[in-house]
Coordinates of N, CA, C and O in Angstrom, one line a residue:
X1 N 37.9 26.5 -5.0 CA 38.3 25.2 -4.9 C 38.6 24.6 -6.3 O 37.9 24.9 -7.3
X2 N 39.6 23.7 -6.3 CA 40.0 23.1 -7.6 C 39.0 21.9 -7.9 O 38.5 21.3 -6.9
X3 N 38.9 21.5 -9.1 CA 38.1 20.4 -9.5 C 38.5 19.1 -8.9 O 37.8 18.2 -8.7
X4 N 39.9 18.9 -8.7 CA 40.4 17.7 -8.2 C 40.6 17.7 -6.7 O 41.2 16.8 -6.1
X5 N 40.0 18.7 -6.0 CA 40.1 18.8 -4.6 C 39.3 17.7 -4.0 O 38.1 17.6 -4.3
X6 N 39.8 16.8 -3.1 CA 39.1 15.8 -2.5 C 37.9 16.2 -1.6 O 36.8 15.6 -1.6
X7 N 38.0 17.4 -1.0 CA 36.9 17.9 -0.2 C 35.8 18.4 -1.1 O 34.6 18.2 -0.7
X8 N 36.1 18.9 -2.2 CA 35.0 19.3 -3.2 C 34.3 18.1 -3.7 O 33.0 18.1 -3.8
X9 N 35.0 17.0 -4.0 CA 34.4 15.8 -4.5 C 33.5 15.1 -3.4 O 32.5 14.6 -3.6
X10 N 34.0 15.2 -2.1 CA 33.3 14.6 -1.0 C 32.0 15.4 -0.7 O 31.0 14.8 -0.4
X11 N 31.9 16.7 -0.9 CA 30.7 17.5 -0.6 C 29.7 17.4 -1.8 O 28.6 17.8 -1.6
X12 N 30.2 17.0 -3.0 CA 29.3 17.0 -4.1 C 28.9 15.5 -4.4 O 29.8 14.7 -4.4
X13 N 27.6 15.3 -4.6 CA 27.2 13.9 -4.9 C 27.4 13.6 -6.3 O 27.2 14.4 -7.2
X14 N 28.0 12.4 -6.6 CA 28.2 12.0 -8.0 C 26.9 11.5 -8.6 O 26.0 11.0 -7.9
X15 N 26.7 11.7 -9.9 CA 25.4 11.3 -10.5 C 25.2 9.8 -10.4 O 24.0 9.4 -10.2
X16 N 26.2 9.0 -10.4 CA 26.1 7.6 -10.2 C 25.5 7.2 -8.8 O 24.7 6.4 -8.6
X17 N 26.0 8.0 -7.8 CA 25.6 7.8 -6.4 C 24.1 8.2 -6.3 O 23.3 7.5 -5.6
X18 N 23.7 9.2 -6.9 CA 22.3 9.7 -6.9 C 21.4 8.7 -7.5 O 20.3 8.4 -7.0
X19 N 21.9 8.1 -8.7 CA 21.1 7.1 -9.4 C 20.9 5.8 -8.5 O 19.8 5.2 -8.5
X20 N 22.0 5.4 -7.8 CA 21.9 4.2 -7.0 C 20.9 4.5 -5.8 O 20.1 3.7 -5.5
X21 N 21.1 5.7 -5.2 CA 20.2 6.0 -4.1 C 18.7 6.1 -4.6 O 17.8 5.6 -3.9
X22 N 18.5 6.6 -5.7 CA 17.1 6.7 -6.3 C 16.6 5.3 -6.5 O 15.4 5.0 -6.3
X23 N 17.4 4.3 -7.0 CA 17.0 2.9 -7.2 C 16.6 2.3 -5.8 O 15.6 1.6 -5.7
X24 N 17.4 2.6 -4.8 CA 17.0 2.1 -3.4 C 15.7 2.6 -3.0 O 14.8 1.9 -2.5
X25 N 15.5 3.9 -3.2 CA 14.3 4.6 -2.7 C 13.1 4.0 -3.5 O 12.0 3.7 -3.0
X26 N 13.3 3.8 -4.8 CA 12.2 3.2 -5.7 C 11.9 1.8 -5.2 O 10.7 1.4 -5.2
X27 N 12.9 1.0 -4.9 CA 12.7 -0.3 -4.4 C 11.9 -0.3 -3.1 O 11.0 -1.1 -2.9
X28 N 12.3 0.5 -2.2 CA 11.6 0.6 -0.9 C 10.1 1.0 -1.1 O 9.2 0.4 -0.6
X29 N 9.9 2.0 -2.0 CA 8.5 2.5 -2.2 C 7.7 1.4 -3.0 O 6.5 1.3 -2.7
X30 N 8.3 0.7 -3.9 CA 7.6 -0.4 -4.6 C 7.2 -1.5 -3.6 O 6.1 -2.0 -3.6
X31 N 8.1 -1.8 -2.7 CA 7.8 -2.9 -1.7 C 6.6 -2.4 -0.8 O 5.7 -3.1 -0.4
X32 N 6.7 -1.1 -0.4 CA 5.6 -0.5 0.5 C 4.3 -0.5 -0.2 O 3.3 -0.9 0.3
X33 N 4.3 -0.2 -1.5 CA 3.0 -0.2 -2.3 C 2.5 -1.6 -2.4 O 1.3 -1.9 -2.3
X34 N 3.4 -2.6 -2.6 CA 3.0 -4.0 -2.7 C 2.4 -4.5 -1.4 O 1.4 -5.2 -1.4
X35 N 3.0 -4.1 -0.3 CA 2.5 -4.5 1.0 C 1.0 -3.9 1.2 O 0.1 -4.7 1.6
X36 N 0.8 -2.7 0.8 CA -0.5 -2.1 1.0 C -1.5 -2.7 0.0 O -2.7 -2.9 0.4
X37 N -1.1 -3.0 -1.2 CA -2.0 -3.7 -2.1 C -2.4 -5.0 -1.6 O -3.6 -5.4 -1.7
X38 N -1.5 -5.8 -1.1 CA -1.8 -7.1 -0.5 C -2.7 -7.0 0.7 O -3.7 -7.7 0.8
X39 N -2.4 -6.0 1.5 CA -3.2 -5.8 2.7 C -4.6 -5.5 2.3 O -5.6 -6.0 2.9
X40 N -4.8 -4.6 1.4 CA -6.2 -4.2 1.0 C -6.9 -5.4 0.4 O -8.1 -5.6 0.7
X41 N -6.3 -6.2 -0.5 CA -6.9 -7.3 -1.1 C -7.3 -8.4 0.0 O -8.4 -8.9 -0.1
X42 N -6.4 -8.6 0.9 CA -6.8 -9.7 1.9 C -7.7 -9.1 2.9 O -8.5 -9.9 3.5
X43 N -7.8 -7.9 3.2 CA -8.8 -7.3 4.1 C -10.2 -7.4 3.4 O -11.1 -7.8 4.1
X44 N -10.3 -7.2 2.1 CA -11.5 -7.3 1.4 C -11.9 -8.8 1.4 O -13.1 -9.1 1.7
X45 N -11.0 -9.7 1.1 CA -11.3 -11.1 1.1 C -11.8 -11.6 2.5 O -12.9 -12.3 2.6
X46 N -11.2 -11.2 3.6 CA -11.6 -11.6 4.9 C -13.0 -11.0 5.2 O -13.8 -11.6 5.9
X47 N -13.2 -9.8 4.8 CA -14.4 -9.1 5.1 C -15.6 -9.8 4.4 O -16.7 -9.9 4.9
X48 N -15.3 -10.2 3.2 CA -16.4 -10.9 2.4 C -16.7 -12.3 3.1 O -17.9 -12.6 3.1
X49 N -15.7 -13.0 3.6 CA -16.0 -14.2 4.3 C -16.8 -14.0 5.5 O -17.8 -14.7 5.8
X50 N -16.3 -13.1 6.3 CA -17.1 -12.7 7.6 C -18.5 -12.3 7.3 O -19.5 -12.7 7.9
X51 N -18.6 -11.5 6.2 CA -19.9 -11.0 5.8 C -20.8 -12.1 5.4 O -22.0 -12.2 5.7
X52 N -20.3 -13.1 4.6 CA -21.1 -14.2 4.2 C -21.5 -15.1 5.4 O -22.7 -15.6 5.4
X53 N -20.7 -15.2 6.4 CA -21.0 -16.0 7.6 C -22.1 -15.3 8.4 O -23.0 -15.9 9.0
X54 N -22.0 -13.9 8.4 CA -23.0 -13.2 9.2 C -24.3 -13.0 8.5 O -25.4 -13.0 9.1
X55 N -24.3 -12.8 7.2 CA -25.6 -12.5 6.4 C -26.5 -13.7 6.3 O -27.7 -13.6 6.4
X56 N -25.9 -14.9 6.1 CA -26.7 -16.1 5.9 C -26.4 -17.1 6.9 O -25.9 -18.2 6.6
X57 N -26.7 -16.9 8.2 CA -26.4 -17.8 9.2 C -27.1 -19.2 9.1 O -26.5 -20.2 9.3
X58 N -28.3 -19.1 8.6 CA -29.1 -20.4 8.6 C -28.6 -21.3 7.4 O -28.5 -22.5 7.6
X59 N -28.2 -20.7 6.3 CA -27.8 -21.5 5.2 C -26.4 -22.1 5.5 O -26.2 -23.2 5.2
X60 N -25.5 -21.3 6.0 CA -24.2 -21.8 6.3 C -24.1 -22.5 7.6 O -23.4 -23.6 7.7
X61 N -24.8 -22.0 8.6 CA -24.6 -22.7 10.0 C -25.4 -24.0 10.0 O -25.1 -24.8 10.8
X62 N -26.4 -24.1 9.2 CA -27.2 -25.4 9.2 C -26.4 -26.5 8.6 O -26.6 -27.7 8.9
X63 N -25.4 -26.2 7.7 CA -24.6 -27.2 7.1 C -23.2 -27.2 7.7 O -22.5 -26.2 7.5
X64 N -22.9 -28.2 8.4 CA -21.7 -28.2 9.2 C -20.4 -28.0 8.3 O -19.5 -27.3 8.6
X65 N -20.4 -28.7 7.2 CA -19.2 -28.7 6.3 C -19.1 -27.3 5.6 O -18.0 -26.8 5.4
X66 N -20.2 -26.7 5.3 CA -20.1 -25.3 4.7 C -19.5 -24.3 5.7 O -18.7 -23.5 5.3
X67 N -20.0 -24.4 6.9 CA -19.5 -23.5 7.9 C -18.0 -23.8 8.2 O -17.2 -22.8 8.3
X68 N -17.7 -25.0 8.3 CA -16.3 -25.4 8.6 C -15.4 -25.0 7.4 O -14.3 -24.5 7.6
X69 N -15.9 -25.1 6.2 CA -15.1 -24.7 5.0 C -14.9 -23.2 5.0 O -13.8 -22.7 4.7
X70 N -15.9 -22.4 5.3 CA -15.8 -21.0 5.3 C -14.8 -20.5 6.4 O -14.0 -19.7 6.2
X71 N -15.0 -21.1 7.6 CA -14.1 -20.7 8.7 C -12.7 -21.1 8.4 O -11.7 -20.4 8.7
X72 N -12.5 -22.3 7.9 CA -11.2 -22.8 7.6 C -10.5 -22.0 6.5 O -9.3 -21.7 6.6
X73 N -11.3 -21.6 5.5 CA -10.8 -20.8 4.4 C -10.3 -19.4 5.0 O -9.3 -18.9 4.6
X74 N -11.2 -18.9 5.8 CA -10.8 -17.6 6.5 C -9.6 -17.7 7.3 O -8.7 -16.8 7.2
X75 N -9.4 -18.7 8.1 CA -8.2 -18.9 8.9 C -7.0 -19.1 8.0 O -5.9 -18.6 8.3
X76 N -7.2 -19.9 6.9 CA -6.0 -20.1 6.0 C -5.6 -18.8 5.3 O -4.4 -18.5 5.2
X77 N -6.6 -18.0 4.9 CA -6.3 -16.7 4.2 C -5.6 -15.8 5.2 O -4.6 -15.1 4.9
X78 N -6.1 -15.8 6.5 CA -5.5 -14.9 7.5 C -4.1 -15.4 7.9 O -3.2 -14.5 8.1
X79 N -3.8 -16.7 7.9 CA -2.5 -17.2 8.2 C -1.5 -16.8 7.1 O -0.4 -16.4 7.3
X80 N -2.0 -16.9 5.8 CA -1.2 -16.5 4.7 C -0.9 -15.0 4.7 O 0.2 -14.6 4.5
X81 N -2.0 -14.3 5.1 CA -1.8 -12.8 5.2 C -0.8 -12.4 6.2 O 0.0 -11.6 6.0
X82 N -0.8 -13.1 7.3 CA 0.2 -12.9 8.4 C 1.6 -13.2 7.9 O 2.5 -12.3 8.0
X83 N 1.8 -14.3 7.2 CA 3.1 -14.7 6.7 C 3.6 -13.7 5.6 O 4.7 -13.3 5.7
X84 N 2.7 -13.4 4.7 CA 3.1 -12.4 3.6 C 3.4 -11.1 4.2 O 4.4 -10.4 3.8
X85 N 2.6 -10.6 5.2 CA 2.9 -9.3 5.8 C 4.3 -9.3 6.5 O 5.0 -8.4 6.3
X86 N 4.5 -10.3 7.3 CA 5.8 -10.4 8.0 C 7.0 -10.4 7.0 O 8.0 -9.7 7.2
X87 N 6.9 -11.2 5.9 CA 7.9 -11.3 4.9 C 8.1 -9.9 4.1 O 9.2 -9.5 3.9
X88 N 7.0 -9.3 3.8 CA 7.0 -8.0 3.1 C 7.7 -6.9 3.9 O 8.5 -6.2 3.4
X89 N 7.3 -6.8 5.2 CA 7.9 -5.8 6.1 C 9.4 -6.1 6.3 O 10.2 -5.2 6.4
X90 N 9.7 -7.4 6.4 CA 11.1 -7.8 6.5 C 12.0 -7.4 5.3 O 13.1 -6.9 5.4
X91 N 11.4 -7.6 4.1 CA 12.1 -7.3 2.9 C 12.3 -5.8 2.8 O 13.3 -5.3 2.4
X92 N 11.2 -5.0 3.1 CA 11.3 -3.6 3.1 C 12.3 -3.1 4.0 O 13.1 -2.1 3.7
X93 N 12.4 -3.7 5.2 CA 13.4 -3.2 6.2 C 14.8 -3.5 5.7 O 15.7 -2.7 5.9
X94 N 15.0 -4.7 5.0 CA 16.4 -5.0 4.5 C 16.7 -4.0 3.4 O 17.9 -3.5 3.4
X95 N 15.8 -3.6 2.6 CA 16.1 -2.6 1.5 C 16.4 -1.2 2.2 O 17.3 -0.5 1.8
X96 N 15.7 -0.9 3.3 CA 15.9 0.4 4.0 C 17.3 0.4 4.6 O 18.0 1.4 4.6
X97 N 17.7 -0.8 5.2 CA 19.0 -0.9 5.9 C 20.1 -0.7 4.9 O 21.1 0.0 5.1
X98 N 20.0 -1.3 3.7 CA 21.0 -1.1 2.6 C 21.0 0.3 2.1 O 22.1 0.9 1.9
X99 N 19.9 1.0 2.0 CA 19.8 2.4 1.6 C 20.4 3.3 2.6 O 21.1 4.2 2.3
X100 N 20.2 3.0 3.9 CA 20.8 3.8 5.0 C 22.3 3.7 5.0 O 23.0 4.7 5.1
X101 N 22.8 2.5 4.8 CA 24.2 2.3 4.8 C 24.8 3.0 3.6 O 25.9 3.6 3.7
X102 N 24.2 2.9 2.4 CA 24.7 3.6 1.2 C 24.7 5.1 1.4 O 25.7 5.8 1.1
X103 N 23.6 5.6 2.0 CA 23.5 7.0 2.2 C 24.5 7.5 3.2 O 25.2 8.6 2.9
X104 N 24.7 6.8 4.2 CA 25.8 7.2 5.2 C 27.2 7.2 4.6 O 28.0 8.0 5.0
X105 N 27.4 6.2 3.7 CA 28.8 6.1 3.1 C 29.0 7.2 2.0 O 30.1 7.7 1.9
X106 N 28.0 7.4 1.2 CA 28.2 8.3 0.0 C 27.7 9.7 0.2 O 28.0 10.5 -0.7
X107 N 26.9 10.0 1.2 CA 26.3 11.3 1.3 C 26.6 11.8 2.8 O 25.6 12.3 3.5
X108 N 27.8 11.8 3.2 CA 28.2 12.1 4.6 C 27.9 13.6 4.9 O 27.6 13.9 6.0
X109 N 27.9 14.4 3.8 CA 27.7 15.9 4.0 C 26.2 16.2 4.2 O 25.9 17.4 4.4
X110 N 25.3 15.3 4.0 CA 23.9 15.6 4.1 C 23.3 14.8 5.2 O 23.7 13.7 5.6
X111 N 22.2 15.3 5.8 CA 21.5 14.5 6.8 C 20.9 13.3 6.2 O 20.4 13.4 5.0
X112 N 20.9 12.2 6.9 CA 20.4 10.9 6.3 C 18.9 10.9 6.5 O 18.4 10.6 7.6
X113 N 18.1 11.1 5.5 CA 16.7 11.0 5.6 C 16.1 9.6 5.8 O 15.0 9.5 6.2
X114 N 17.0 8.6 5.6 CA 16.6 7.2 5.9 C 17.0 6.8 7.3 O 16.9 5.6 7.6
X115 N 17.4 7.7 8.1 CA 17.9 7.4 9.4 C 16.8 6.7 10.2 O 15.6 7.0 10.1
X116 N 17.2 5.6 11.0 CA 16.2 4.8 11.7 C 15.3 5.6 12.6 O 14.1 5.3 12.8
X117 N 15.9 6.6 13.2 CA 15.1 7.4 14.2 C 14.0 8.2 13.5 O 13.0 8.5 14.1
X118 N 14.2 8.5 12.2 CA 13.2 9.3 11.4 C 12.0 8.4 11.0 O 10.9 8.8 11.0
X119 N 12.3 7.2 10.5 CA 11.2 6.5 9.8 C 10.8 5.2 10.6 O 9.7 4.7 10.3
X120 N 11.6 4.7 11.5 CA 11.2 3.4 12.1 C 10.1 3.5 13.1 O 9.3 2.6 13.2
X121 N 10.0 4.6 13.8 CA 8.9 4.7 14.8 C 7.5 4.6 14.2 O 6.7 3.9 14.6
X122 N 7.3 5.4 13.1 CA 6.0 5.4 12.4 C 5.8 4.1 11.7 O 4.7 3.5 11.8
X123 N 6.8 3.5 11.1 CA 6.7 2.2 10.4 C 6.3 1.1 11.4 O 5.5 0.2 11.1
X124 N 6.9 1.1 12.6 CA 6.7 0.1 13.6 C 5.2 0.2 14.1 O 4.6 -0.8 14.2
X125 N 4.7 1.4 14.3 CA 3.3 1.5 14.7 C 2.4 1.0 13.6 O 1.4 0.3 14.0
X126 N 2.6 1.4 12.4 CA 1.8 0.9 11.3 C 1.8 -0.6 11.2 O 0.8 -1.3 11.0
X127 N 3.0 -1.2 11.3 CA 3.2 -2.6 11.2 C 2.4 -3.3 12.3 O 1.7 -4.3 12.1
X128 N 2.5 -2.8 13.6 CA 1.8 -3.4 14.7 C 0.3 -3.3 14.5 O -0.5 -4.2 14.8
X129 N -0.2 -2.2 13.9 CA -1.6 -2.1 13.7 C -2.1 -3.0 12.6 O -3.2 -3.6 12.7
X130 N -1.3 -3.3 11.6 CA -1.7 -4.2 10.5 C -1.7 -5.6 11.1 O -2.7 -6.4 10.9
X131 N -0.7 -6.0 12.0 CA -0.8 -7.3 12.6 C -2.0 -7.4 13.5 O -2.6 -8.5 13.6
X132 N -2.4 -6.3 14.2 CA -3.5 -6.4 15.1 C -4.8 -6.7 14.2 O -5.7 -7.5 14.7
X133 N -4.9 -6.1 13.1 CA -6.1 -6.3 12.2 C -6.1 -7.8 11.8 O -7.2 -8.4 11.9
X134 N -5.0 -8.4 11.5 CA -4.9 -9.8 11.1 C -5.3 -10.7 12.3 O -6.1 -11.6 12.1
X135 N -4.8 -10.4 13.4 CA -5.1 -11.1 14.6 C -6.6 -11.0 15.0 O -7.2 -12.0 15.4
X136 N -7.2 -9.9 14.8 CA -8.6 -9.7 15.1 C -9.4 -10.6 14.1 O -10.4 -11.3 14.6
X137 N -9.1 -10.7 12.9 CA -9.8 -11.6 11.9 C -9.6 -13.0 12.4 O -10.6 -13.8 12.4
X138 N -8.4 -13.4 12.8 CA -8.2 -14.8 13.2 C -9.0 -15.1 14.4 O -9.6 -16.2 14.5
X139 N -9.1 -14.2 15.4 CA -9.9 -14.4 16.6 C -11.4 -14.5 16.2 O -12.1 -15.3 16.8
X140 N -11.8 -13.7 15.2 CA -13.2 -13.8 14.8 C -13.5 -15.2 14.3 O -14.6 -15.8 14.6
X141 N -12.6 -15.7 13.5 CA -12.8 -17.1 12.9 C -12.8 -18.1 14.0 O -13.6 -19.0 14.0
X142 N -11.9 -18.0 14.9 CA -11.8 -19.0 16.0 C -13.1 -18.9 16.9 O -13.7 -19.9 17.3
X143 N -13.6 -17.7 17.1 CA -14.8 -17.5 17.9 C -16.0 -18.0 17.2 O -16.8 -18.7 17.8
X144 N -16.1 -17.8 15.9 CA -17.2 -18.3 15.1 C -17.2 -19.8 15.0 O -18.2 -20.5 15.1
X145 N -16.0 -20.4 14.9 CA -15.8 -21.8 14.9 C -16.2 -22.4 16.3 O -16.9 -23.4 16.3
X146 N -15.8 -21.8 17.3 CA -16.2 -22.2 18.7 C -17.7 -22.2 18.9 O -18.3 -23.2 19.3
X147 N -18.3 -21.1 18.5 CA -19.8 -20.9 18.6 C -20.5 -22.0 17.8 O -21.4 -22.7 18.2
X148 N -20.0 -22.2 16.5 CA -20.7 -23.1 15.6 C -20.6 -24.5 16.1 O -21.6 -25.3 16.1
X149 N -19.5 -24.9 16.6 CA -19.3 -26.3 16.9 C -19.6 -26.7 18.4 O -19.8 -27.8 18.7
X150 N -19.7 -25.6 19.2 CA -20.1 -25.9 20.6 C -21.6 -25.9 20.7 O -22.1 -26.6 21.6
X151 N -22.3 -25.3 19.8 CA -23.7 -25.3 19.8 C -24.3 -26.4 19.0 O -25.5 -26.7 19.0
X152 N -23.5 -27.1 18.3 CA -24.0 -28.2 17.4 C -24.4 -29.5 18.2 O -24.1 -29.8 19.3

């Protein structure tokens, strides 16, 4: 094949295209790492609040405002966690969509590793499990609040 043959150019990836694809992949991985770092930090924060409520029930439960403050803080952190998680997954999905489109357009001769069927199923299950963890924490706070103020 000649160097100026269009089929030869189409089957070979240009260095610029590879660099752009690498930037997309790095952006997706960076967003994923950020999501997990936030998840871990907020999981620890909520666990500490629940632990404080469980370990010293007489100190916190005896003081209505202290219990209300802890439960309110926990609910606020959980609501922020929910919003941050939804925004983070949405941003990661936008990056993945752009990378899929770029890969489909510039690497037609190769299978698209970013194809939705390959990565969306696992990502969706993980996303739902993270949301479930957040909802469980919120339900714990609502339950603790109900117990605290219905027994008062």
